[in-house]
Short mmCIF file of C-alpha atoms and ligand atoms in Angstrom, two decimals:
data_model
loop_
_atom_site.label_atom_id
_atom_site.label_comp_id
_atom_site.label_asym_id
_atom_site.label_seq_id
_atom_site.Cartn_x
_atom_site.Cartn_y
_atom_site.Cartn_z
CA MET A 429 0.11 0.10 -0.14
CA SER A 430 1.30 4.24 -0.36
CA HIS A 431 1.98 5.76 2.29
CA HIS A 432 2.31 9.36 1.59
CA GLU A 433 2.84 9.88 5.19
CA THR A 434 5.24 7.65 7.31
CA ILE A 435 6.81 7.22 10.37
CA LEU A 436 9.69 4.35 10.59
CA ILE A 437 10.57 2.80 13.98
CA LEU A 438 13.73 1.23 13.66
CA ASP A 439 13.75 -1.90 16.11
CA PHE A 440 15.95 -2.52 18.43
CA GLY A 441 14.63 -4.96 20.77
CA SER A 442 12.27 -3.43 22.78
CA GLN A 443 9.20 -5.02 24.54
CA TYR A 444 7.26 -1.77 24.18
CA THR A 445 8.57 -1.18 19.68
CA GLN A 446 5.00 -2.36 19.17
CA LEU A 447 2.94 -0.83 21.06
CA ILE A 448 5.30 2.83 19.84
CA ALA A 449 3.58 1.83 16.32
CA ARG A 450 0.10 1.45 17.81
CA ARG A 451 0.46 4.71 19.83
CA ILE A 452 2.21 6.35 16.39
CA ARG A 453 -1.54 4.61 14.15
CA GLU A 454 -3.65 6.23 16.83
CA LEU A 455 -3.01 9.13 16.16
CA ASN A 456 -4.03 8.73 12.26
CA VAL A 457 -0.06 8.85 11.74
CA TYR A 458 1.04 5.29 9.17
CA SER A 459 4.47 4.17 10.76
CA GLU A 460 6.17 1.05 9.94
CA ILE A 461 8.71 -1.00 12.09
CA HIS A 462 12.03 -2.02 11.23
CA PRO A 463 15.14 -4.22 12.77
CA PHE A 464 17.78 -1.29 13.58
CA ASN A 465 19.43 -2.06 10.69
CA PHE A 466 17.56 -0.99 7.99
CA SER A 467 19.93 0.14 5.49
CA LEU A 468 19.99 3.49 4.71
CA GLU A 469 19.41 3.30 1.49
CA ARG A 470 15.90 1.81 2.36
CA ILE A 471 15.40 4.82 4.11
CA LYS A 472 15.23 7.12 1.67
CA GLU A 473 13.17 4.52 -0.71
CA LEU A 474 10.62 4.21 2.37
CA ASN A 475 11.31 8.08 2.83
CA PRO A 476 9.60 9.20 6.29
CA VAL A 477 8.71 11.95 7.97
CA GLY A 478 10.52 10.65 11.07
CA ILE A 479 12.48 8.38 13.01
CA ILE A 480 11.75 6.79 16.83
CA LEU A 481 14.66 5.11 17.78
CA SER A 482 12.68 2.70 19.71
CA GLY A 483 14.45 0.55 23.41
CA GLY A 484 15.52 -1.80 23.64
CA PRO A 485 17.88 -4.61 26.54
CA MET A 486 21.31 -3.70 26.27
CA SER A 487 23.94 -1.28 27.34
CA VAL A 488 24.97 1.29 24.50
CA TYR A 489 28.70 -0.08 24.77
CA ASP A 490 27.77 -3.93 25.17
CA GLU A 491 30.78 -5.50 22.57
CA ASP A 492 27.71 -6.64 20.60
CA SER A 493 24.98 -3.90 20.87
CA PRO A 494 22.84 -3.19 17.93
CA GLN A 495 24.33 -0.11 16.64
CA ILE A 496 23.27 2.59 13.45
CA SER A 497 25.52 4.61 11.43
CA ASN A 498 25.80 8.13 12.30
CA GLU A 499 24.04 9.52 8.90
CA ILE A 500 20.84 8.18 9.66
CA PHE A 501 21.65 12.04 12.08
CA SER A 502 21.87 13.78 8.77
CA LEU A 503 19.18 13.37 6.68
CA ASN A 504 17.41 16.29 8.63
CA ILE A 505 14.57 14.10 8.90
CA PRO A 506 13.93 14.84 13.19
CA VAL A 507 14.97 12.00 15.87
CA LEU A 508 13.23 11.04 18.83
CA GLY A 509 14.77 8.04 20.32
CA ILE A 510 13.02 6.00 23.33
CA CYS A 511 14.94 4.62 25.99
CA TYR A 512 18.29 2.76 24.67
CA GLY A 513 17.70 5.33 21.63
CA LEU A 514 18.02 8.24 23.83
CA GLN A 515 20.89 6.49 25.07
CA LEU A 516 22.45 5.91 21.34
CA ILE A 517 21.73 9.63 19.93
CA CYS A 518 24.31 10.53 22.90
CA LYS A 519 27.09 8.23 22.64
CA ASN A 520 26.81 9.46 19.21
CA PHE A 521 26.91 12.84 19.56
CA GLU A 522 29.27 11.98 21.91
CA GLY A 523 27.95 12.80 25.32
CA THR A 524 28.76 9.33 28.76
CA VAL A 525 25.60 6.68 28.93
CA GLU A 526 26.90 4.95 33.32
CA PRO A 527 24.50 2.44 34.49
CA ALA A 528 22.40 3.67 36.84
CA LYS A 529 23.47 3.34 40.67
CA ASN A 530 20.33 4.40 41.37
CA ARG A 531 17.99 2.55 38.94
CA GLU A 532 14.94 3.57 38.28
CA TYR A 533 11.94 1.10 37.38
CA GLY A 534 8.36 1.81 36.32
CA LYS A 535 7.06 4.58 37.89
CA ALA A 536 8.62 7.55 38.38
CA TYR A 537 8.44 11.47 38.45
CA LEU A 538 9.12 14.02 35.50
CA GLU A 539 9.85 17.57 36.02
CA VAL A 540 10.35 19.64 32.91
CA ILE A 541 12.47 22.24 32.66
CA SER A 542 13.52 24.04 29.55
CA ASN A 543 10.59 25.35 26.75
CA ASN A 544 10.73 22.87 24.60
CA SER A 545 8.55 21.77 20.69
CA LEU A 546 8.43 17.60 22.31
CA PHE A 547 7.17 19.48 25.76
CA LYS A 548 4.46 21.83 24.25
CA ASN A 549 1.25 21.81 26.29
CA VAL A 550 3.38 18.67 28.18
CA ASN A 551 2.79 19.69 32.42
CA ASP A 552 6.14 20.79 34.23
CA LYS A 553 5.52 17.99 36.27
CA SER A 554 4.40 14.18 35.34
CA ILE A 555 4.77 9.92 36.02
CA VAL A 556 6.90 8.57 33.38
CA TRP A 557 7.48 4.96 32.82
CA MET A 558 10.64 3.69 33.19
CA SER A 559 12.45 0.82 31.80
CA HIS A 560 16.39 0.66 31.86
CA GLY A 561 19.49 0.64 34.49
CA ASP A 562 22.41 2.96 32.24
CA TYR A 563 21.40 7.01 31.88
CA ILE A 564 22.87 9.65 30.40
CA THR A 565 25.52 11.39 32.88
CA ASN A 566 27.48 14.34 30.06
CA LEU A 567 25.19 15.67 27.84
CA PRO A 568 25.95 14.76 23.88
CA ASN A 569 27.93 17.82 21.34
CA ASN A 570 24.41 20.78 20.85
CA PHE A 571 22.19 19.11 22.83
CA ASP A 572 19.88 21.14 26.13
CA VAL A 573 18.15 19.22 28.80
CA ILE A 574 14.91 19.19 29.04
CA ALA A 575 13.69 17.31 31.32
CA LYS A 576 14.86 15.56 34.63
CA THR A 577 13.48 12.68 36.60
CA GLU A 578 14.95 12.33 40.25
CA ASN A 579 18.23 10.22 39.48
CA SER A 580 18.88 11.50 35.93
CA PRO A 581 19.64 15.24 35.65
CA ILE A 582 19.42 14.11 32.20
CA CYS A 583 16.27 12.65 31.84
CA ALA A 584 15.28 14.44 27.40
CA ILE A 585 17.42 15.61 25.57
CA ALA A 586 17.12 17.49 23.06
CA ASN A 587 18.70 19.96 19.77
CA GLU A 588 15.14 21.60 18.96
CA GLU A 589 17.93 22.94 15.26
CA LYS A 590 18.65 19.73 14.54
CA ASN A 591 15.08 18.23 15.42
CA ILE A 592 16.85 15.93 17.51
CA PHE A 593 15.45 14.22 20.54
CA GLY A 594 15.65 11.31 23.26
CA VAL A 595 13.96 10.97 25.93
CA GLN A 596 15.13 8.50 28.20
CA PHE A 597 11.51 7.24 30.14
CA HIS A 598 8.78 5.75 27.69
CA PRO A 599 6.05 7.87 26.49
CA GLU A 600 4.47 4.66 24.60
CA VAL A 601 3.28 2.67 27.89
CA VAL A 602 -0.41 3.91 28.89
CA HIS A 603 1.28 5.21 32.54
CA SER A 604 3.12 7.78 31.14
CA THR A 605 0.90 10.36 31.72
CA GLU A 606 2.06 12.75 29.15
CA GLY A 607 3.47 10.03 26.42
CA LYS A 608 0.65 10.18 23.96
CA ARG A 609 1.18 14.84 24.27
CA ILE A 610 4.48 13.57 24.16
CA LEU A 611 4.23 11.44 21.07
CA SER A 612 1.89 13.12 19.01
CA ASN A 613 4.29 16.71 19.51
CA PHE A 614 6.36 14.73 17.60
CA VAL A 615 4.55 14.09 14.59
CA PHE A 616 2.69 17.36 14.31
CA GLU A 617 4.94 19.66 15.09
CA ILE A 618 8.25 18.39 14.75
CA CYS A 619 7.64 16.02 12.13
CA THR A 620 4.87 18.37 10.85
CA CYS A 621 2.43 15.06 9.38
CA SER A 622 -1.52 16.13 8.58
CA GLY A 623 -2.53 12.93 10.25
CA SER A 624 -4.81 11.71 7.40
CA TRP A 625 -4.27 7.54 7.91
CA THR A 626 -7.73 6.86 8.87
CA PRO A 627 -9.77 3.69 7.93
CA HIS A 628 -11.81 5.59 6.39
CA ASN A 629 -9.19 6.83 3.33
CA PHE A 630 -7.19 3.01 4.21
CA VAL A 631 -10.56 1.75 2.52
CA GLU A 632 -10.43 4.00 0.17
CA GLN A 633 -7.13 3.84 -0.92
CA SER A 634 -7.82 -0.39 0.02
CA ILE A 635 -9.87 -1.08 -2.99
CA ILE A 636 -8.68 1.64 -5.65
CA GLU A 637 -4.97 -0.95 -5.32
CA ILE A 638 -7.36 -4.04 -5.07
CA LYS A 639 -9.06 -3.79 -8.24
CA GLU A 640 -6.12 -2.23 -10.22
CA ARG A 641 -4.03 -5.44 -8.82
CA VAL A 642 -6.51 -8.55 -9.18
CA GLY A 643 -8.69 -7.29 -12.64
CA ASP A 644 -11.13 -9.68 -13.95
CA LYS A 645 -9.30 -12.43 -11.95
CA LYS A 646 -11.59 -14.58 -9.58
CA VAL A 647 -11.33 -14.19 -5.85
CA LEU A 648 -10.29 -17.04 -3.46
CA CYS A 649 -10.86 -16.42 0.12
CA ALA A 650 -11.68 -18.89 3.18
CA LEU A 651 -14.64 -17.06 5.45
CA SER A 652 -13.40 -18.38 8.72
CA GLY A 653 -16.01 -16.52 9.63
CA GLY A 654 -13.42 -15.05 12.43
CA VAL A 655 -12.76 -10.48 12.68
CA ASP A 656 -10.41 -11.11 10.39
CA SER A 657 -11.20 -12.96 7.76
CA SER A 658 -14.65 -11.62 7.69
CA VAL A 659 -13.50 -7.28 7.26
CA ALA A 660 -10.55 -8.63 4.84
CA ALA A 661 -13.92 -10.46 2.53
CA ILE A 662 -16.01 -7.55 3.07
CA LEU A 663 -13.60 -5.10 1.78
CA VAL A 664 -12.56 -7.46 -0.90
CA ASP A 665 -16.32 -7.89 -2.22
CA LYS A 666 -16.41 -3.52 -2.51
CA ALA A 667 -13.79 -3.06 -4.49
CA ILE A 668 -14.68 -6.09 -7.16
CA GLY A 669 -18.65 -7.39 -6.13
CA ASP A 670 -19.53 -10.64 -8.11
CA GLN A 671 -15.62 -11.75 -9.24
CA LEU A 672 -15.19 -12.90 -4.71
CA ILE A 673 -16.12 -16.51 -4.69
CA CYS A 674 -16.28 -16.55 -0.49
CA ILE A 675 -15.90 -21.23 0.51
CA HIS A 676 -16.66 -20.93 4.21
CA VAL A 677 -15.92 -24.53 5.61
CA ASP A 678 -17.40 -26.13 8.62
CA SER A 679 -14.86 -28.64 10.42
CA GLY A 680 -17.75 -29.82 12.62
CA LEU A 681 -15.27 -28.29 14.66
CA MET A 682 -17.13 -24.83 15.28
CA ARG A 683 -19.06 -23.70 19.03
CA LYS A 684 -22.89 -23.89 18.43
CA ASN A 685 -25.17 -21.95 15.78
CA GLU A 686 -21.20 -20.38 14.73
CA SER A 687 -21.34 -21.67 10.80
CA ALA A 688 -25.04 -21.09 10.42
CA ASP A 689 -24.64 -17.72 11.27
CA ILE A 690 -21.59 -16.55 10.11
CA VAL A 691 -23.86 -17.83 6.52
CA LYS A 692 -26.91 -15.63 7.50
CA MET A 693 -24.90 -12.39 8.65
CA PHE A 694 -22.91 -12.47 5.20
CA ASP A 695 -26.58 -13.28 2.95
CA GLU A 696 -28.59 -10.84 4.80
CA ASN A 697 -26.32 -7.93 5.90
CA TYR A 698 -23.65 -7.99 3.12
CA HIS A 699 -25.36 -9.85 0.38
CA LEU A 700 -22.45 -12.27 -0.30
CA LYS A 701 -22.98 -15.38 -1.52
CA VAL A 702 -20.93 -17.55 0.91
CA ILE A 703 -20.28 -21.34 0.24
CA HIS A 704 -20.96 -22.58 3.01
CA VAL A 705 -19.55 -26.94 3.05
CA ASP A 706 -20.54 -29.08 5.47
CA ALA A 707 -17.52 -31.97 5.70
CA SER A 708 -17.96 -32.78 10.08
CA GLU A 709 -18.15 -36.21 8.94
CA LEU A 710 -14.67 -36.50 6.95
CA PHE A 711 -12.93 -34.39 9.73
CA LEU A 712 -14.17 -36.67 12.37
CA GLU A 713 -13.06 -39.53 10.53
CA ARG A 714 -9.74 -38.48 10.29
CA LEU A 715 -8.74 -37.18 13.41
CA LYS A 716 -10.91 -40.67 15.08
CA GLY A 717 -8.57 -41.53 17.05
CA ILE A 718 -6.03 -38.35 17.37
CA SER A 719 -5.54 -37.13 21.08
CA ASP A 720 -1.76 -34.98 20.11
CA PRO A 721 -2.91 -32.09 20.64
CA GLU A 722 0.27 -31.41 17.85
CA LEU A 723 -1.19 -33.27 14.87
CA LYS A 724 -4.81 -32.73 15.79
CA ARG A 725 -3.96 -29.36 14.05
CA LYS A 726 -1.50 -30.82 10.56
CA ILE A 727 -5.20 -33.00 10.73
CA ILE A 728 -7.24 -30.33 10.78
CA GLY A 729 -5.27 -27.66 7.87
CA ASN A 730 -4.65 -30.48 5.25
CA THR A 731 -8.13 -31.46 6.31
CA PHE A 732 -9.35 -27.62 4.77
CA ILE A 733 -6.77 -27.62 2.54
CA ASP A 734 -8.62 -30.46 0.70
CA VAL A 735 -11.82 -29.72 1.67
CA PHE A 736 -11.31 -26.32 -0.19
CA GLU A 737 -9.50 -27.21 -3.63
CA GLN A 738 -12.19 -29.45 -4.33
CA GLU A 739 -14.73 -26.37 -4.49
CA ALA A 740 -12.61 -24.24 -5.33
CA LYS A 741 -11.76 -26.38 -9.09
CA LYS A 742 -15.71 -25.94 -9.55
CA PHE A 743 -14.66 -22.47 -10.38
CA ASP A 744 -12.75 -22.15 -13.43
CA ASP A 745 -8.75 -20.15 -12.83
CA PRO A 746 -9.01 -18.59 -9.74
CA GLN A 747 -6.00 -16.74 -9.30
CA PHE A 748 -5.78 -15.06 -6.19
CA LEU A 749 -6.80 -15.98 -2.93
CA VAL A 750 -7.70 -13.24 0.44
CA GLN A 751 -5.61 -13.73 3.88
CA GLY A 752 -6.48 -11.70 7.19
CA THR A 753 -2.37 -11.37 7.12
CA LEU A 754 -2.03 -8.62 10.85
CA TYR A 755 1.37 -6.70 11.07
CA PRO A 756 2.63 -8.43 13.40
CA ASP A 757 2.17 -12.15 11.77
CA VAL A 758 4.94 -9.39 9.38
CA ILE A 759 7.42 -7.62 10.91
CA GLU A 760 11.08 -8.65 11.36
CA SER A 761 11.97 -9.09 14.49
CA VAL A 762 15.05 -8.63 16.18
CA SER A 763 16.52 -11.62 17.13
CA VAL A 764 16.23 -12.74 20.69
CA LYS A 765 18.92 -15.13 21.64
CA GLY A 766 18.61 -18.87 21.69
CA ALA A 767 16.83 -21.21 19.12
CA SER A 768 12.54 -20.96 19.25
CA VAL A 769 11.06 -24.32 20.01
CA THR A 770 7.63 -24.56 18.57
CA ILE A 771 5.17 -23.95 21.03
CA LYS A 772 2.10 -24.62 19.60
CA THR A 773 2.02 -23.85 15.75
CA HIS A 774 -0.11 -21.52 14.87
CA HIS A 775 -0.23 -21.07 11.02
CA ASN A 776 -3.32 -23.22 10.04
CA VAL A 777 -3.73 -23.85 6.49
CA GLY A 778 0.49 -22.88 5.16
CA GLY A 779 0.66 -24.60 2.01
CA LEU A 780 -1.93 -23.32 0.56
CA PRO A 781 -1.57 -21.35 -1.96
CA GLU A 782 1.54 -22.75 -2.86
CA LYS A 783 -0.69 -26.33 -3.23
CA MET A 784 -2.30 -24.16 -5.69
CA ASN A 785 -0.47 -21.70 -6.90
CA LEU A 786 -3.09 -19.03 -6.11
CA LYS A 787 -0.98 -15.21 -4.86
CA LEU A 788 -2.30 -13.01 -1.89
CA ILE A 789 -4.11 -10.91 -1.32
CA GLU A 790 -3.27 -9.50 1.90
CA PRO A 791 -5.34 -6.01 2.69
CA PHE A 792 -3.96 -6.61 6.24
CA ARG A 793 -0.44 -6.91 6.38
CA GLU A 794 0.03 -3.66 7.69
CA LEU A 795 -2.69 -3.53 10.66
CA PHE A 796 -3.07 -4.12 14.09
CA LYS A 797 -5.50 -6.20 14.80
CA ASP A 798 -7.82 -2.80 16.83
CA GLU A 799 -7.18 -1.51 13.50
CA VAL A 800 -9.18 -4.33 11.64
CA ARG A 801 -11.46 -4.04 13.87
CA ALA A 802 -12.00 0.22 12.48
CA ILE A 803 -11.70 -1.00 9.44
CA GLY A 804 -14.90 -3.15 10.01
CA LYS A 805 -16.37 -1.06 11.29
CA GLU A 806 -16.28 1.22 9.11
CA LEU A 807 -18.15 -1.25 6.56
CA GLY A 808 -20.90 -0.69 8.81
CA LEU A 809 -19.69 -5.33 10.85
CA PRO A 810 -21.43 -4.56 14.07
CA GLU A 811 -20.80 -4.09 16.73
CA SER A 812 -21.19 -7.18 18.81
CA PHE A 813 -19.13 -9.03 15.92
CA ILE A 814 -16.11 -6.66 15.12
CA GLU A 815 -15.57 -7.49 19.70
CA ARG A 816 -15.95 -11.01 18.31
CA HIS A 817 -13.46 -12.90 20.64
CA PRO A 818 -10.37 -14.47 19.04
CA PHE A 819 -10.78 -18.14 18.19
CA PRO A 820 -8.67 -20.69 16.82
CA GLY A 821 -8.38 -22.65 13.69
CA PRO A 822 -8.09 -26.17 14.79
CA GLY A 823 -11.33 -24.78 17.16
CA LEU A 824 -13.35 -26.56 19.19
CA ALA A 825 -10.58 -30.24 19.18
CA VAL A 826 -7.74 -28.20 21.25
CA ARG A 827 -10.80 -27.78 23.51
CA LEU A 828 -11.69 -31.18 24.18
CA LEU A 829 -8.18 -32.99 25.33
CA GLY A 830 -7.88 -35.95 24.51
CA ASP A 831 -9.26 -38.07 21.28
CA ILE A 832 -12.63 -36.16 20.41
CA THR A 833 -16.00 -37.43 19.54
CA LYS A 834 -19.70 -35.74 18.03
CA ASP A 835 -20.69 -36.45 21.44
CA GLU A 836 -18.70 -34.91 23.35
CA LEU A 837 -18.03 -32.18 21.26
CA GLU A 838 -21.52 -32.20 21.63
CA ILE A 839 -21.45 -31.63 25.39
CA LEU A 840 -18.64 -29.35 24.42
CA ARG A 841 -20.65 -26.85 22.63
CA GLU A 842 -23.38 -27.05 25.51
CA ALA A 843 -21.41 -26.21 27.93
CA ASP A 844 -19.64 -23.63 26.13
CA ASP A 845 -22.77 -21.50 25.04
CA ILE A 846 -23.91 -21.86 28.68
CA PHE A 847 -20.67 -19.64 29.73
CA ILE A 848 -20.18 -17.30 26.59
CA SER A 849 -23.94 -17.26 26.55
CA GLU A 850 -24.13 -16.33 31.23
CA ILE A 851 -21.08 -13.47 30.27
CA LYS A 852 -22.80 -11.32 27.88
CA SER A 853 -25.77 -10.97 29.64
CA ALA A 854 -23.62 -10.17 33.04
CA GLY A 855 -21.80 -6.68 30.63
CA ILE A 856 -18.12 -7.79 30.69
CA TYR A 857 -17.92 -9.81 27.42
CA ASN A 858 -16.02 -6.92 25.96
CA GLU A 859 -13.41 -7.06 29.26
CA ILE A 860 -12.24 -10.35 28.34
CA TRP A 861 -9.89 -11.05 26.04
CA GLN A 862 -10.43 -15.01 25.55
CA ALA A 863 -13.14 -17.15 26.86
CA PHE A 864 -14.28 -19.96 26.70
CA ALA A 865 -15.38 -24.04 27.71
CA VAL A 866 -12.42 -27.34 27.81
CA LEU A 867 -13.89 -30.80 27.80
CA LEU A 868 -11.18 -32.17 30.35
CA PRO A 869 -11.06 -36.71 29.53
CA VAL A 870 -11.17 -37.39 33.28
CA LYS A 871 -14.70 -38.55 35.09
CA THR A 872 -14.93 -37.86 38.52
CA VAL A 873 -17.24 -38.69 41.22
CA GLY A 874 -20.34 -36.62 42.07
CA VAL A 875 -23.27 -37.55 44.11
CA MET A 876 -26.86 -36.15 42.40
CA GLY A 877 -30.14 -37.15 44.49
CA ASP A 878 -29.11 -40.24 45.80
CA SER A 879 -27.03 -41.53 43.01
CA ARG A 880 -23.27 -41.62 42.54
CA THR A 881 -21.98 -40.50 39.04
CA TYR A 882 -19.12 -40.50 37.50
CA GLU A 883 -19.02 -37.95 34.65
CA ASN A 884 -17.56 -35.61 32.79
CA VAL A 885 -14.84 -32.18 34.26
CA ILE A 886 -15.82 -28.75 32.26
CA ALA A 887 -13.08 -26.39 33.18
CA LEU A 888 -13.61 -22.78 32.15
CA ARG A 889 -11.23 -20.09 31.12
CA ALA A 890 -11.44 -16.40 30.34
CA VAL A 891 -8.18 -13.90 30.28
CA THR A 892 -7.93 -10.36 29.81
CA SER A 893 -4.92 -9.91 27.09
CA THR A 894 -3.44 -7.22 24.69
CA ASP A 895 -1.82 -9.01 21.89
CA GLY A 896 -1.93 -13.34 23.53
CA MET A 897 1.51 -12.88 23.88
CA THR A 898 1.20 -13.15 27.55
CA ALA A 899 -2.36 -13.47 29.76
CA ASP A 900 -3.59 -13.40 33.09
CA TRP A 901 -6.89 -15.30 34.57
CA TYR A 902 -9.66 -13.04 34.58
CA ARG A 903 -11.32 -11.74 38.38
CA PHE A 904 -14.58 -12.90 37.91
CA ASN A 905 -17.16 -12.57 41.03
CA PRO A 906 -18.15 -16.20 42.77
CA GLU A 907 -21.47 -15.27 42.57
CA PHE A 908 -20.52 -15.18 38.66
CA LEU A 909 -18.67 -18.38 38.98
CA GLU A 910 -21.61 -19.94 41.03
CA GLN A 911 -24.28 -19.78 39.00
CA VAL A 912 -22.53 -21.12 35.28
CA SER A 913 -21.62 -24.37 37.37
CA ASN A 914 -24.80 -24.32 38.07
CA LYS A 915 -26.33 -24.02 34.80
CA ILE A 916 -23.57 -25.64 33.44
CA ILE A 917 -23.80 -29.01 35.50
CA ARG A 918 -27.85 -28.76 35.06
CA ASN A 919 -27.85 -28.53 31.14
CA VAL A 920 -24.80 -30.29 30.60
CA ARG A 921 -25.79 -34.56 30.22
CA GLY A 922 -22.89 -35.79 31.50
CA VAL A 923 -20.96 -32.84 33.43
CA ASN A 924 -21.49 -33.64 37.17
CA ARG A 925 -18.30 -30.92 37.69
CA VAL A 926 -17.30 -27.54 37.19
CA VAL A 927 -13.88 -25.48 37.48
CA TYR A 928 -11.99 -22.21 36.61
CA ASP A 929 -8.02 -22.16 35.82
CA ILE A 930 -6.48 -19.65 37.63
CA SER A 931 -3.50 -20.10 35.47
CA SER A 932 -2.05 -17.50 34.23
CA LYS A 933 0.04 -17.43 30.37
CA PRO A 934 2.77 -18.00 31.30
CA PRO A 935 3.36 -20.53 32.12
CA SER A 936 0.42 -21.45 30.85
CA THR A 937 -1.07 -21.35 27.91
CA ILE A 938 -3.96 -19.01 27.25
CA GLU A 939 -5.52 -22.49 25.36
CA TRP A 940 -5.11 -25.95 26.47
CA GLU A 941 -3.02 -27.86 23.96
P1 XMP B 1434 -1.83 -19.83 23.62
O1 XMP B 1434 -2.77 -20.96 23.92
O2 XMP B 1434 -0.84 -20.18 22.78
O3 XMP B 1434 -2.47 -19.05 22.92
O4 XMP B 1434 -1.81 -19.65 25.15
C1 XMP B 1434 -2.43 -17.06 21.86
C2 XMP B 1434 -3.20 -17.66 20.60
O5 XMP B 1434 -3.75 -18.47 19.99
C3 XMP B 1434 -4.61 -18.80 19.20
N1 XMP B 1434 -4.38 -20.04 19.20
C4 XMP B 1434 -4.32 -20.22 17.83
N2 XMP B 1434 -5.12 -19.82 16.90
N3 XMP B 1434 -4.66 -21.82 15.51
C5 XMP B 1434 -4.64 -20.36 15.33
O6 XMP B 1434 -5.69 -19.94 14.41
C6 XMP B 1434 -4.10 -22.57 17.02
O7 XMP B 1434 -3.77 -23.67 16.41
C7 XMP B 1434 -4.13 -22.13 17.69
N4 XMP B 1434 -3.09 -22.49 19.23
C8 XMP B 1434 -4.22 -20.93 19.94
C9 XMP B 1434 -6.10 -19.13 20.94
O8 XMP B 1434 -6.82 -18.95 20.97
C10 XMP B 1434 -4.50 -17.68 21.75
O9 XMP B 1434 -6.34 -16.89 20.96
#
């Protein structure tokens, strides 16, 4: 996608880098993340209106710490260094950075000590968030100190003439009370952005570009019913209408009424014909006796491809496939030391485009999840749909532990439906990142009336999170849990016990498999 106004964020490995990008975009200015060693040529090609140097875990004098070329500061592009970024600026202009004797971790009190454009209309005193063990002890050449904290007398610096600024704290985290204002000053006062990156403009621009790319060819879309693929389908439909073929593969692993509801919603609200393929028998057959989570994922992914391909064959010569890929999947991460291990395979249908020789249309490759939701809103999707919790590709298969049977799926579906309905009627659905029921592969003893029962256990899981990478369990009222437990045990045959999962991620994961 073409952007006329981009803020480049160079990543030095901070856990907050993506947050910087989101904060800039919340100001309606497009921002892009690249690794710290993004070349000078590519920077010139990208032609950003401003550059932000992110934080990072290392010390600028460490032997293999990430560095930048001095030339970045001669491009006549405003620069803002955050934390490690500030320390790099300092090093490059011959200041001194040292390990702090009294480390300020977390909350600190910032005092603005001189007038400057970065702190325009910023309160003289505010709370900021710090997260580094080093700080500046000698001011670099041609810079002024513009703010201090108790233990960091040089906490923010400016060279107004060259438009180079640096802050030791993290303006991108919400705990920095004036953070938004500071980033806004950088973007609007210093980089003089116009703020035209809005959902509305994104939709208009995307439609033009999709039209141009597709021409009169046919485009396939695998519509799972999730937010990303749904919004993508509606956007592409706006661009090319009938040339779009949407296929919903019903694996039989969906939640109660889910498949029917999705097809109906698209038909009624968008006149977007969705081909509903009921492949539940095939999926169940192939999953018979399988209890290993990764094997389940593999079988489901492969079966999906088989079914989808079979259906798509009925159309002559489709050339494109719509995919709801998001920006976090695309960002090249600055490598964390050590080998990475696969915890779970999340790429549900990897291999489909290659197998069918399709080119990808990924309208959201540059967007974060909350931005896709904003696009969905712009396109008129109902709020209740846009705010839906994420649902894993393999569906209930990874929530029914052990091997899968039709009867057990039915139990899980009913219990899950009760849990989610209760959450919705309590008005707390949007406070929760994801909530669901899990059917455990054990039986426990209970007593109902005068008789002994020996039946299934349902575990309830509900977490808060901002990106699914870390999560905390949701604190329900005990009364709420009591009510859900009673309802499930009373109404779902075959369940005599309900437990609530109180583990955070890490060390647990969100899904149980
Ligand atoms: P975990 O369980 O890894 O989940 O903490 C993080 C997020 O990813 C979802 N998830 C999946 N999504 N295919 C998907 O599309 C998968 O195989 C898969 N496994 C987990 C999970 O629901 C949560 O939102």
